[in-house]
Amino acid sequence: MISIIIVTWNSGEHLFSCLKSVKSQTEKDLELVIVDNNSSDSTKEIIKSFKTDIFIENSSNLGFARANNQGISVSKGDYILTLNPDVILGPHYLKKVREEIKKKEKTGMVSGMLIRPSGVIDSQGIYLSSSRRFYDIGEGRESGTHPGYELLGPCAAAGFYSRKMLDDIKIPLSPPFTKGEIGGFEYFDEDFFAYIEDVDLAWRANILGWKAAYCHDAVATHFRGGSRIDSQWKQYLSFRNRYLMIIKNEKVTHLMRYFYLFILYDLTRVIFLFFKNKYVTDDNLKFSNLLKKAWKKRKLILKKQFQL
């Protein structure tokens, strides 16, 4: 069975079309799990007009990562699709990615081809550069074959994961971290709140021996912009989470080899954000605490890697 996890927050604009595309899948062995982060628009009414297997209503916005962890924890499928409410799946999407993930034993993630309404490519998966900047492969190109970049993992807007992989790479949430969710583990890093959590998860999975695959025949339309998050807050989260991700996952040898790239890219960016983004100075204490937690998580990942 495939469990589809949809996290919503004021997602009424596209949600009906998204849910309709789920119901139209040729793959029928499905479980629909929706986690709502306290929407105040028409989202809840739309959800209740569809048949869902599990509907979790949070009393506040817990973020993309934590809400997805809630959904994964209560789901029952052997495979998980994280699905943004502004994505419309092609009718064969789930059938195709399920076939792809079974081709090789250590394939734990699959990316389909996400396109934008204009017809250009939105994402064919995630690529991580030597400077540890991340990109959606194929973004802005005309629809076509995979451009050949090394695939780290899928974009979580329509990311397909095996439960076996997720259970293998999960990190305990017990002290000295935070009070745990159901099961006491996190799959996506809850300290990220939102943004880059899919890059972090895919990087961790690669460290622990899992690989990603690309399925050109699994097509979905991604509208983007459905989260309506303040642009400065989004910019800060992307900036902050990149450093948390690097601390958790980076090899010391790689950091030393490409240190000049980090200086060239990061120094000017830090200076710019310090003066232009209010969250950089307002959130310093919290950021410092998150860096300490990221280091502790790094130790757990390395310990697990050495046990392979």
PDB file of C-alpha atoms in Angstrom:
ATOM      1  CA  MET A   1       0.000   0.000   0.000  1.00  0.00           C
ATOM      2  CA  ILE A   2       1.074   3.583  -0.693  1.00  0.00           C
ATOM      3  CA  SER A   3       0.374   6.209   1.966  1.00  0.00           C
ATOM      4  CA  ILE A   4      -0.075   9.729   0.586  1.00  0.00           C
ATOM      5  CA  ILE A   5       0.799  12.436   3.124  1.00  0.00           C
ATOM      6  CA  ILE A   6      -0.559  15.908   2.357  1.00  0.00           C
ATOM      7  CA  VAL A   7       0.313  18.783   4.688  1.00  0.00           C
ATOM      8  CA  THR A   8      -2.011  21.767   4.337  1.00  0.00           C
ATOM      9  CA  TRP A   9      -1.945  25.353   5.554  1.00  0.00           C
ATOM     10  CA  ASN A  10      -4.392  27.731   3.902  1.00  0.00           C
ATOM     11  CA  SER A  11      -4.137  25.608   0.771  1.00  0.00           C
ATOM     12  CA  GLY A  12      -7.657  26.051  -0.553  1.00  0.00           C
ATOM     13  CA  GLU A  13      -6.627  27.498  -3.912  1.00  0.00           C
ATOM     14  CA  HIS A  14      -5.247  24.232  -5.344  1.00  0.00           C
ATOM     15  CA  LEU A  15      -6.295  21.554  -2.855  1.00  0.00           C
ATOM     16  CA  PHE A  16      -9.466  20.377  -4.599  1.00  0.00           C
ATOM     17  CA  SER A  17      -7.591  19.682  -7.841  1.00  0.00           C
ATOM     18  CA  CYS A  18      -4.812  17.934  -5.914  1.00  0.00           C
ATOM     19  CA  LEU A  19      -7.213  15.602  -4.098  1.00  0.00           C
ATOM     20  CA  LYS A  20      -9.112  14.925  -7.302  1.00  0.00           C
ATOM     21  CA  SER A  21      -5.850  13.798  -8.945  1.00  0.00           C
ATOM     22  CA  VAL A  22      -5.206  11.441  -6.024  1.00  0.00           C
ATOM     23  CA  LYS A  23      -8.625   9.861  -6.436  1.00  0.00           C
ATOM     24  CA  SER A  24      -7.977   9.448 -10.183  1.00  0.00           C
ATOM     25  CA  GLN A  25      -4.805   7.352  -9.783  1.00  0.00           C
ATOM     26  CA  THR A  26      -4.654   4.055 -11.659  1.00  0.00           C
ATOM     27  CA  GLU A  27      -2.861   2.668  -8.574  1.00  0.00           C
ATOM     28  CA  LYS A  28      -5.728   1.933  -6.165  1.00  0.00           C
ATOM     29  CA  ASP A  29      -4.020   0.435  -3.099  1.00  0.00           C
ATOM     30  CA  LEU A  30      -3.759   3.823  -1.399  1.00  0.00           C
ATOM     31  CA  GLU A  31      -4.118   5.454   1.989  1.00  0.00           C
ATOM     32  CA  LEU A  32      -4.786   9.200   2.179  1.00  0.00           C
ATOM     33  CA  VAL A  33      -3.431  11.027   5.243  1.00  0.00           C
ATOM     34  CA  ILE A  34      -3.933  14.779   5.572  1.00  0.00           C
ATOM     35  CA  VAL A  35      -2.338  16.924   8.267  1.00  0.00           C
ATOM     36  CA  ASP A  36      -3.681  20.467   8.539  1.00  0.00           C
ATOM     37  CA  ASN A  37      -1.590  23.157  10.224  1.00  0.00           C
ATOM     38  CA  ASN A  38      -4.510  25.247  11.482  1.00  0.00           C
ATOM     39  CA  SER A  39      -5.816  26.617   8.191  1.00  0.00           C
ATOM     40  CA  SER A  40      -8.182  29.571   8.303  1.00  0.00           C
ATOM     41  CA  ASP A  41      -9.407  29.517   4.693  1.00  0.00           C
ATOM     42  CA  SER A  42     -11.552  26.929   2.879  1.00  0.00           C
ATOM     43  CA  THR A  43      -8.987  24.124   3.311  1.00  0.00           C
ATOM     44  CA  LYS A  44     -10.781  22.148   6.033  1.00  0.00           C
ATOM     45  CA  GLU A  45     -14.104  22.267   4.200  1.00  0.00           C
ATOM     46  CA  ILE A  46     -12.478  20.929   1.038  1.00  0.00           C
ATOM     47  CA  ILE A  47     -10.792  18.116   2.988  1.00  0.00           C
ATOM     48  CA  LYS A  48     -14.066  17.083   4.606  1.00  0.00           C
ATOM     49  CA  SER A  49     -15.734  16.900   1.202  1.00  0.00           C
ATOM     50  CA  PHE A  50     -13.327  14.077   0.231  1.00  0.00           C
ATOM     51  CA  LYS A  51     -12.958  10.649   1.788  1.00  0.00           C
ATOM     52  CA  THR A  52      -9.734  10.552   3.790  1.00  0.00           C
ATOM     53  CA  ASP A  53      -8.345   7.661   5.817  1.00  0.00           C
ATOM     54  CA  ILE A  54      -6.703   9.869   8.465  1.00  0.00           C
ATOM     55  CA  PHE A  55      -7.209  13.576   9.075  1.00  0.00           C
ATOM     56  CA  ILE A  56      -5.057  15.298  11.713  1.00  0.00           C
ATOM     57  CA  GLU A  57      -5.983  18.848  12.725  1.00  0.00           C
ATOM     58  CA  ASN A  58      -3.192  20.764  14.466  1.00  0.00           C
ATOM     59  CA  SER A  59      -4.042  23.743  16.669  1.00  0.00           C
ATOM     60  CA  SER A  60      -1.128  25.758  15.256  1.00  0.00           C
ATOM     61  CA  ASN A  61       1.236  25.754  12.277  1.00  0.00           C
ATOM     62  CA  LEU A  62       3.830  23.121  13.238  1.00  0.00           C
ATOM     63  CA  GLY A  63       5.713  23.428   9.961  1.00  0.00           C
ATOM     64  CA  PHE A  64       6.145  21.183   6.941  1.00  0.00           C
ATOM     65  CA  ALA A  65       8.693  18.818   8.501  1.00  0.00           C
ATOM     66  CA  ARG A  66       6.894  18.060  11.749  1.00  0.00           C
ATOM     67  CA  ALA A  67       3.474  17.738  10.125  1.00  0.00           C
ATOM     68  CA  ASN A  68       4.854  15.267   7.579  1.00  0.00           C
ATOM     69  CA  ASN A  69       6.422  13.297  10.425  1.00  0.00           C
ATOM     70  CA  GLN A  70       3.022  13.156  12.105  1.00  0.00           C
ATOM     71  CA  GLY A  71       1.474  11.779   8.931  1.00  0.00           C
ATOM     72  CA  ILE A  72       4.233   9.234   8.298  1.00  0.00           C
ATOM     73  CA  SER A  73       4.079   8.025  11.916  1.00  0.00           C
ATOM     74  CA  VAL A  74       0.382   7.130  11.766  1.00  0.00           C
ATOM     75  CA  SER A  75       0.360   5.837   8.171  1.00  0.00           C
ATOM     76  CA  LYS A  76       0.451   2.136   7.305  1.00  0.00           C
ATOM     77  CA  GLY A  77       1.817   1.973   3.742  1.00  0.00           C
ATOM     78  CA  ASP A  78       5.013   0.254   2.650  1.00  0.00           C
ATOM     79  CA  TYR A  79       5.655   3.351   0.551  1.00  0.00           C
ATOM     80  CA  ILE A  80       5.163   7.044   1.309  1.00  0.00           C
ATOM     81  CA  LEU A  81       4.347   9.883  -1.077  1.00  0.00           C
ATOM     82  CA  THR A  82       4.770  13.360   0.380  1.00  0.00           C
ATOM     83  CA  LEU A  83       2.480  15.525  -1.694  1.00  0.00           C
ATOM     84  CA  ASN A  84       2.146  19.296  -1.680  1.00  0.00           C
ATOM     85  CA  PRO A  85      -1.429  20.535  -2.053  1.00  0.00           C
ATOM     86  CA  ASP A  86      -0.387  22.638  -5.080  1.00  0.00           C
ATOM     87  CA  VAL A  87       0.611  19.525  -7.053  1.00  0.00           C
ATOM     88  CA  ILE A  88      -1.656  17.694  -9.488  1.00  0.00           C
ATOM     89  CA  LEU A  89      -0.578  14.127 -10.162  1.00  0.00           C
ATOM     90  CA  GLY A  90      -0.788  12.550 -13.591  1.00  0.00           C
ATOM     91  CA  PRO A  91      -3.066   9.477 -13.472  1.00  0.00           C
ATOM     92  CA  HIS A  92      -0.171   6.974 -13.612  1.00  0.00           C
ATOM     93  CA  TYR A  93       2.211   8.788 -11.252  1.00  0.00           C
ATOM     94  CA  LEU A  94       1.985   6.382  -8.309  1.00  0.00           C
ATOM     95  CA  LYS A  95       1.967   3.281 -10.479  1.00  0.00           C
ATOM     96  CA  LYS A  96       5.132   4.381 -12.279  1.00  0.00           C
ATOM     97  CA  VAL A  97       7.169   5.436  -9.223  1.00  0.00           C
ATOM     98  CA  ARG A  98       6.206   2.232  -7.425  1.00  0.00           C
ATOM     99  CA  GLU A  99       7.473   0.178 -10.362  1.00  0.00           C
ATOM    100  CA  GLU A 100      10.706   2.202 -10.438  1.00  0.00           C
ATOM    101  CA  ILE A 101      11.535   1.826  -6.742  1.00  0.00           C
ATOM    102  CA  LYS A 102      11.326  -1.969  -7.006  1.00  0.00           C
ATOM    103  CA  LYS A 103      13.946  -2.248  -9.750  1.00  0.00           C
ATOM    104  CA  LYS A 104      16.979  -2.090  -7.448  1.00  0.00           C
ATOM    105  CA  GLU A 105      17.225  -3.249  -3.846  1.00  0.00           C
ATOM    106  CA  LYS A 106      18.856  -0.131  -2.332  1.00  0.00           C
ATOM    107  CA  THR A 107      16.648   2.358  -4.138  1.00  0.00           C
ATOM    108  CA  GLY A 108      14.778   4.131  -1.355  1.00  0.00           C
ATOM    109  CA  MET A 109      13.548   7.276  -3.140  1.00  0.00           C
ATOM    110  CA  VAL A 110      12.102   8.119  -6.534  1.00  0.00           C
ATOM    111  CA  SER A 111      11.611  11.443  -8.280  1.00  0.00           C
ATOM    112  CA  GLY A 112       9.091  11.843 -11.023  1.00  0.00           C
ATOM    113  CA  MET A 113       9.054  14.755 -13.457  1.00  0.00           C
ATOM    114  CA  LEU A 114       7.349  17.835 -12.028  1.00  0.00           C
ATOM    115  CA  ILE A 115       6.358  20.410 -14.594  1.00  0.00           C
ATOM    116  CA  ARG A 116       4.953  23.893 -14.204  1.00  0.00           C
ATOM    117  CA  PRO A 117       1.629  24.982 -15.712  1.00  0.00           C
ATOM    118  CA  SER A 118       3.575  26.701 -18.515  1.00  0.00           C
ATOM    119  CA  GLY A 119       5.003  23.321 -19.531  1.00  0.00           C
ATOM    120  CA  VAL A 120       8.635  23.868 -18.508  1.00  0.00           C
ATOM    121  CA  ILE A 121      10.280  21.533 -16.003  1.00  0.00           C
ATOM    122  CA  ASP A 122       9.922  22.359 -12.319  1.00  0.00           C
ATOM    123  CA  SER A 123      12.003  19.500 -10.887  1.00  0.00           C
ATOM    124  CA  GLN A 124      13.439  16.156 -11.922  1.00  0.00           C
ATOM    125  CA  GLY A 125      14.903  15.682  -8.469  1.00  0.00           C
ATOM    126  CA  ILE A 126      17.508  17.412  -6.294  1.00  0.00           C
ATOM    127  CA  TYR A 127      21.135  18.071  -7.177  1.00  0.00           C
ATOM    128  CA  LEU A 128      23.659  19.138  -4.501  1.00  0.00           C
ATOM    129  CA  SER A 129      26.661  21.117  -5.755  1.00  0.00           C
ATOM    130  CA  SER A 130      30.239  21.114  -4.403  1.00  0.00           C
ATOM    131  CA  SER A 131      29.481  24.390  -2.582  1.00  0.00           C
ATOM    132  CA  ARG A 132      26.470  22.608  -1.068  1.00  0.00           C
ATOM    133  CA  ARG A 133      23.969  24.731  -2.884  1.00  0.00           C
ATOM    134  CA  PHE A 134      20.994  22.693  -3.965  1.00  0.00           C
ATOM    135  CA  TYR A 135      19.084  22.862  -7.224  1.00  0.00           C
ATOM    136  CA  ASP A 136      16.009  21.341  -8.767  1.00  0.00           C
ATOM    137  CA  ILE A 137      17.379  19.379 -11.713  1.00  0.00           C
ATOM    138  CA  GLY A 138      16.053  20.592 -15.048  1.00  0.00           C
ATOM    139  CA  GLU A 139      14.327  23.661 -13.583  1.00  0.00           C
ATOM    140  CA  GLY A 140      13.185  26.015 -16.331  1.00  0.00           C
ATOM    141  CA  ARG A 141      14.113  23.673 -19.189  1.00  0.00           C
ATOM    142  CA  GLU A 142      11.723  22.434 -21.811  1.00  0.00           C
ATOM    143  CA  SER A 143      10.353  18.968 -21.056  1.00  0.00           C
ATOM    144  CA  GLY A 144      12.840  16.309 -22.074  1.00  0.00           C
ATOM    145  CA  THR A 145      15.174  13.640 -20.827  1.00  0.00           C
ATOM    146  CA  HIS A 146      17.088  13.764 -17.575  1.00  0.00           C
ATOM    147  CA  PRO A 147      19.909  16.355 -17.984  1.00  0.00           C
ATOM    148  CA  GLY A 148      22.456  14.042 -16.352  1.00  0.00           C
ATOM    149  CA  TYR A 149      23.186  15.602 -12.963  1.00  0.00           C
ATOM    150  CA  GLU A 150      23.742  13.233 -10.049  1.00  0.00           C
ATOM    151  CA  LEU A 151      20.398  12.711  -8.350  1.00  0.00           C
ATOM    152  CA  LEU A 152      20.488  13.158  -4.561  1.00  0.00           C
ATOM    153  CA  GLY A 153      16.774  12.616  -3.976  1.00  0.00           C
ATOM    154  CA  PRO A 154      13.275  13.769  -4.930  1.00  0.00           C
ATOM    155  CA  CYS A 155      11.681  17.116  -4.271  1.00  0.00           C
ATOM    156  CA  ALA A 156       9.273  16.505  -1.375  1.00  0.00           C
ATOM    157  CA  ALA A 157       6.490  18.286  -3.269  1.00  0.00           C
ATOM    158  CA  ALA A 158       5.866  14.821  -4.751  1.00  0.00           C
ATOM    159  CA  GLY A 159       8.588  12.692  -3.192  1.00  0.00           C
ATOM    160  CA  PHE A 160       8.253   8.906  -3.183  1.00  0.00           C
ATOM    161  CA  TYR A 161      10.005   7.019  -0.354  1.00  0.00           C
ATOM    162  CA  SER A 162      10.127   3.446   0.869  1.00  0.00           C
ATOM    163  CA  ARG A 163       9.161   2.985   4.505  1.00  0.00           C
ATOM    164  CA  LYS A 164      12.100   0.613   4.866  1.00  0.00           C
ATOM    165  CA  MET A 165      14.455   3.479   4.018  1.00  0.00           C
ATOM    166  CA  LEU A 166      12.646   5.994   6.209  1.00  0.00           C
ATOM    167  CA  ASP A 167      12.753   3.650   9.185  1.00  0.00           C
ATOM    168  CA  ASP A 168      16.459   3.046   8.569  1.00  0.00           C
ATOM    169  CA  ILE A 169      17.427   6.735   8.530  1.00  0.00           C
ATOM    170  CA  LYS A 170      15.080   8.119  11.203  1.00  0.00           C
ATOM    171  CA  ILE A 171      16.624   9.933  14.168  1.00  0.00           C
ATOM    172  CA  PRO A 172      15.367   9.562  17.770  1.00  0.00           C
ATOM    173  CA  LEU A 173      13.651  12.596  19.237  1.00  0.00           C
ATOM    174  CA  SER A 174      14.199  11.579  22.843  1.00  0.00           C
ATOM    175  CA  PRO A 175      16.362  13.793  25.142  1.00  0.00           C
ATOM    176  CA  PRO A 176      18.681  15.605  24.686  1.00  0.00           C
ATOM    177  CA  PHE A 177      16.648  16.688  21.660  1.00  0.00           C
ATOM    178  CA  THR A 178      12.948  17.550  21.876  1.00  0.00           C
ATOM    179  CA  LYS A 179       9.867  15.811  23.126  1.00  0.00           C
ATOM    180  CA  GLY A 180       9.085  13.154  20.547  1.00  0.00           C
ATOM    181  CA  GLU A 181       6.145  12.719  18.254  1.00  0.00           C
ATOM    182  CA  ILE A 182       4.363   9.405  17.820  1.00  0.00           C
ATOM    183  CA  GLY A 183       7.035   6.733  17.898  1.00  0.00           C
ATOM    184  CA  GLY A 184       9.677   9.146  19.204  1.00  0.00           C
ATOM    185  CA  PHE A 185      11.475   9.603  15.869  1.00  0.00           C
ATOM    186  CA  GLU A 186      11.819  12.197  13.134  1.00  0.00           C
ATOM    187  CA  TYR A 187      12.179  11.480   9.436  1.00  0.00           C
ATOM    188  CA  PHE A 188      12.302  15.066   8.211  1.00  0.00           C
ATOM    189  CA  ASP A 189      14.275  17.257  10.607  1.00  0.00           C
ATOM    190  CA  GLU A 190      11.697  19.123  12.680  1.00  0.00           C
ATOM    191  CA  ASP A 191      14.190  21.847  13.593  1.00  0.00           C
ATOM    192  CA  PHE A 192      14.084  22.972   9.954  1.00  0.00           C
ATOM    193  CA  PHE A 193      10.350  23.847  10.226  1.00  0.00           C
ATOM    194  CA  ALA A 194      10.180  24.183   6.431  1.00  0.00           C
ATOM    195  CA  TYR A 195      12.519  24.316   3.406  1.00  0.00           C
ATOM    196  CA  ILE A 196      15.514  22.095   2.555  1.00  0.00           C
ATOM    197  CA  GLU A 197      14.207  19.292   4.782  1.00  0.00           C
ATOM    198  CA  ASP A 198      13.924  17.092   1.681  1.00  0.00           C
ATOM    199  CA  VAL A 199      17.564  17.804   0.734  1.00  0.00           C
ATOM    200  CA  ASP A 200      18.678  16.957   4.266  1.00  0.00           C
ATOM    201  CA  LEU A 201      16.707  13.703   4.330  1.00  0.00           C
ATOM    202  CA  ALA A 202      18.035  12.627   0.940  1.00  0.00           C
ATOM    203  CA  TRP A 203      21.634  13.469   1.907  1.00  0.00           C
ATOM    204  CA  ARG A 204      21.317  11.438   5.123  1.00  0.00           C
ATOM    205  CA  ALA A 205      19.841   8.538   3.164  1.00  0.00           C
ATOM    206  CA  ASN A 206      22.776   8.596   0.729  1.00  0.00           C
ATOM    207  CA  ILE A 207      25.247   8.566   3.621  1.00  0.00           C
ATOM    208  CA  LEU A 208      23.530   5.463   4.964  1.00  0.00           C
ATOM    209  CA  GLY A 209      23.717   3.609   1.660  1.00  0.00           C
ATOM    210  CA  TRP A 210      20.391   4.424   0.000  1.00  0.00           C
ATOM    211  CA  LYS A 211      20.037   5.723  -3.539  1.00  0.00           C
ATOM    212  CA  ALA A 212      17.506   7.720  -5.530  1.00  0.00           C
ATOM    213  CA  ALA A 213      16.060   6.954  -8.964  1.00  0.00           C
ATOM    214  CA  TYR A 214      14.336   9.065 -11.586  1.00  0.00           C
ATOM    215  CA  CYS A 215      11.131   8.052 -13.374  1.00  0.00           C
ATOM    216  CA  HIS A 216      10.482  10.115 -16.496  1.00  0.00           C
ATOM    217  CA  ASP A 217       7.039   8.558 -17.024  1.00  0.00           C
ATOM    218  CA  ALA A 218       5.717   9.758 -13.657  1.00  0.00           C
ATOM    219  CA  VAL A 219       4.485  13.281 -14.420  1.00  0.00           C
ATOM    220  CA  ALA A 220       2.880  15.859 -12.131  1.00  0.00           C
ATOM    221  CA  THR A 221       2.121  19.573 -12.368  1.00  0.00           C
ATOM    222  CA  HIS A 222       3.509  21.817  -9.619  1.00  0.00           C
ATOM    223  CA  PHE A 223       2.003  25.278  -9.297  1.00  0.00           C
ATOM    224  CA  ARG A 224       4.389  26.495  -6.535  1.00  0.00           C
ATOM    225  CA  GLY A 225       3.726  29.461  -4.295  1.00  0.00           C
ATOM    226  CA  GLY A 226       0.961  27.722  -2.376  1.00  0.00           C
ATOM    227  CA  SER A 227       2.520  28.152   1.075  1.00  0.00           C
ATOM    228  CA  ARG A 228       2.127  31.967   1.206  1.00  0.00           C
ATOM    229  CA  ILE A 229       4.973  32.275   3.718  1.00  0.00           C
ATOM    230  CA  ASP A 230       6.538  35.709   4.285  1.00  0.00           C
ATOM    231  CA  SER A 231       9.393  36.084   1.758  1.00  0.00           C
ATOM    232  CA  GLN A 232      11.966  37.197   4.350  1.00  0.00           C
ATOM    233  CA  TRP A 233      11.069  34.309   6.653  1.00  0.00           C
ATOM    234  CA  LYS A 234      11.408  31.895   3.740  1.00  0.00           C
ATOM    235  CA  GLN A 235      14.773  33.427   2.803  1.00  0.00           C
ATOM    236  CA  TYR A 236      16.010  33.114   6.387  1.00  0.00           C
ATOM    237  CA  LEU A 237      14.843  29.510   6.769  1.00  0.00           C
ATOM    238  CA  SER A 238      16.625  28.523   3.547  1.00  0.00           C
ATOM    239  CA  PHE A 239      19.794  30.263   4.767  1.00  0.00           C
ATOM    240  CA  ARG A 240      19.650  28.796   8.290  1.00  0.00           C
ATOM    241  CA  ASN A 241      18.664  25.272   7.295  1.00  0.00           C
ATOM    242  CA  ARG A 242      21.501  25.000   4.790  1.00  0.00           C
ATOM    243  CA  TYR A 243      24.006  25.366   7.627  1.00  0.00           C
ATOM    244  CA  LEU A 244      22.144  22.917   9.841  1.00  0.00           C
ATOM    245  CA  MET A 245      22.192  20.424   6.961  1.00  0.00           C
ATOM    246  CA  ILE A 246      25.926  20.891   6.334  1.00  0.00           C
ATOM    247  CA  ILE A 247      26.797  20.403  10.013  1.00  0.00           C
ATOM    248  CA  LYS A 248      24.776  17.191  10.126  1.00  0.00           C
ATOM    249  CA  ASN A 249      25.938  15.583   6.901  1.00  0.00           C
ATOM    250  CA  GLU A 250      29.128  17.074   5.451  1.00  0.00           C
ATOM    251  CA  LYS A 251      32.431  15.194   5.239  1.00  0.00           C
ATOM    252  CA  VAL A 252      35.327  17.115   6.806  1.00  0.00           C
ATOM    253  CA  THR A 253      37.506  16.252   3.799  1.00  0.00           C
ATOM    254  CA  HIS A 254      34.997  17.798   1.396  1.00  0.00           C
ATOM    255  CA  LEU A 255      34.686  20.933   3.506  1.00  0.00           C
ATOM    256  CA  MET A 256      38.461  21.390   3.503  1.00  0.00           C
ATOM    257  CA  ARG A 257      38.759  20.746  -0.229  1.00  0.00           C
ATOM    258  CA  TYR A 258      36.038  23.208  -1.230  1.00  0.00           C
ATOM    259  CA  PHE A 259      36.418  25.740   1.576  1.00  0.00           C
ATOM    260  CA  TYR A 260      37.151  28.521  -0.927  1.00  0.00           C
ATOM    261  CA  LEU A 261      33.738  27.965  -2.558  1.00  0.00           C
ATOM    262  CA  PHE A 262      32.002  28.384   0.779  1.00  0.00           C
ATOM    263  CA  ILE A 263      33.884  31.624   1.433  1.00  0.00           C
ATOM    264  CA  LEU A 264      33.104  33.045  -2.014  1.00  0.00           C
ATOM    265  CA  TYR A 265      29.416  32.211  -1.803  1.00  0.00           C
ATOM    266  CA  ASP A 266      28.647  32.533   1.883  1.00  0.00           C
ATOM    267  CA  LEU A 267      30.579  35.596   3.008  1.00  0.00           C
ATOM    268  CA  THR A 268      28.745  38.032   0.735  1.00  0.00           C
ATOM    269  CA  ARG A 269      25.434  36.305   1.437  1.00  0.00           C
ATOM    270  CA  VAL A 270      25.858  36.566   5.217  1.00  0.00           C
ATOM    271  CA  ILE A 271      26.714  40.263   4.984  1.00  0.00           C
ATOM    272  CA  PHE A 272      23.737  40.953   2.723  1.00  0.00           C
ATOM    273  CA  LEU A 273      21.261  39.088   4.940  1.00  0.00           C
ATOM    274  CA  PHE A 274      22.628  40.648   8.125  1.00  0.00           C
ATOM    275  CA  PHE A 275      21.587  44.078   6.883  1.00  0.00           C
ATOM    276  CA  LYS A 276      18.542  43.152   4.789  1.00  0.00           C
ATOM    277  CA  ASN A 277      16.773  40.334   6.667  1.00  0.00           C
ATOM    278  CA  LYS A 278      15.376  41.060  10.126  1.00  0.00           C
ATOM    279  CA  TYR A 279      15.227  37.384  11.119  1.00  0.00           C
ATOM    280  CA  VAL A 280      19.017  36.969  10.908  1.00  0.00           C
ATOM    281  CA  THR A 281      19.550  39.190  13.971  1.00  0.00           C
ATOM    282  CA  ASP A 282      16.252  38.421  15.744  1.00  0.00           C
ATOM    283  CA  ASP A 283      16.791  34.638  15.757  1.00  0.00           C
ATOM    284  CA  ASN A 284      20.455  34.407  16.800  1.00  0.00           C
ATOM    285  CA  LEU A 285      19.948  32.636  20.145  1.00  0.00           C
ATOM    286  CA  LYS A 286      17.614  30.034  18.669  1.00  0.00           C
ATOM    287  CA  PHE A 287      19.987  29.490  15.739  1.00  0.00           C
ATOM    288  CA  SER A 288      22.862  28.872  18.152  1.00  0.00           C
ATOM    289  CA  ASN A 289      20.843  26.223  19.992  1.00  0.00           C
ATOM    290  CA  LEU A 290      19.866  24.550  16.728  1.00  0.00           C
ATOM    291  CA  LEU A 291      23.512  24.356  15.679  1.00  0.00           C
ATOM    292  CA  LYS A 292      24.297  22.442  18.883  1.00  0.00           C
ATOM    293  CA  LYS A 293      21.422  20.040  18.220  1.00  0.00           C
ATOM    294  CA  ALA A 294      22.582  19.551  14.622  1.00  0.00           C
ATOM    295  CA  TRP A 295      26.030  18.536  15.889  1.00  0.00           C
ATOM    296  CA  LYS A 296      24.473  15.922  18.193  1.00  0.00           C
ATOM    297  CA  LYS A 297      22.443  14.568  15.294  1.00  0.00           C
ATOM    298  CA  ARG A 298      25.625  14.412  13.204  1.00  0.00           C
ATOM    299  CA  LYS A 299      27.158  12.083  15.780  1.00  0.00           C
ATOM    300  CA  LEU A 300      24.161   9.755  15.530  1.00  0.00           C
ATOM    301  CA  ILE A 301      24.348   9.682  11.735  1.00  0.00           C
ATOM    302  CA  LEU A 302      28.079   8.950  11.776  1.00  0.00           C
ATOM    303  CA  LYS A 303      27.620   6.242  14.386  1.00  0.00           C
ATOM    304  CA  LYS A 304      24.994   4.577  12.206  1.00  0.00           C
ATOM    305  CA  GLN A 305      27.190   4.912   9.127  1.00  0.00           C
ATOM    306  CA  PHE A 306      30.078   3.135  10.825  1.00  0.00           C
ATOM    307  CA  GLN A 307      27.744   0.274  11.739  1.00  0.00           C
ATOM    308  CA  LEU A 308      26.989  -0.486   8.075  1.00  0.00           C
TER     309      LEU A 308
END
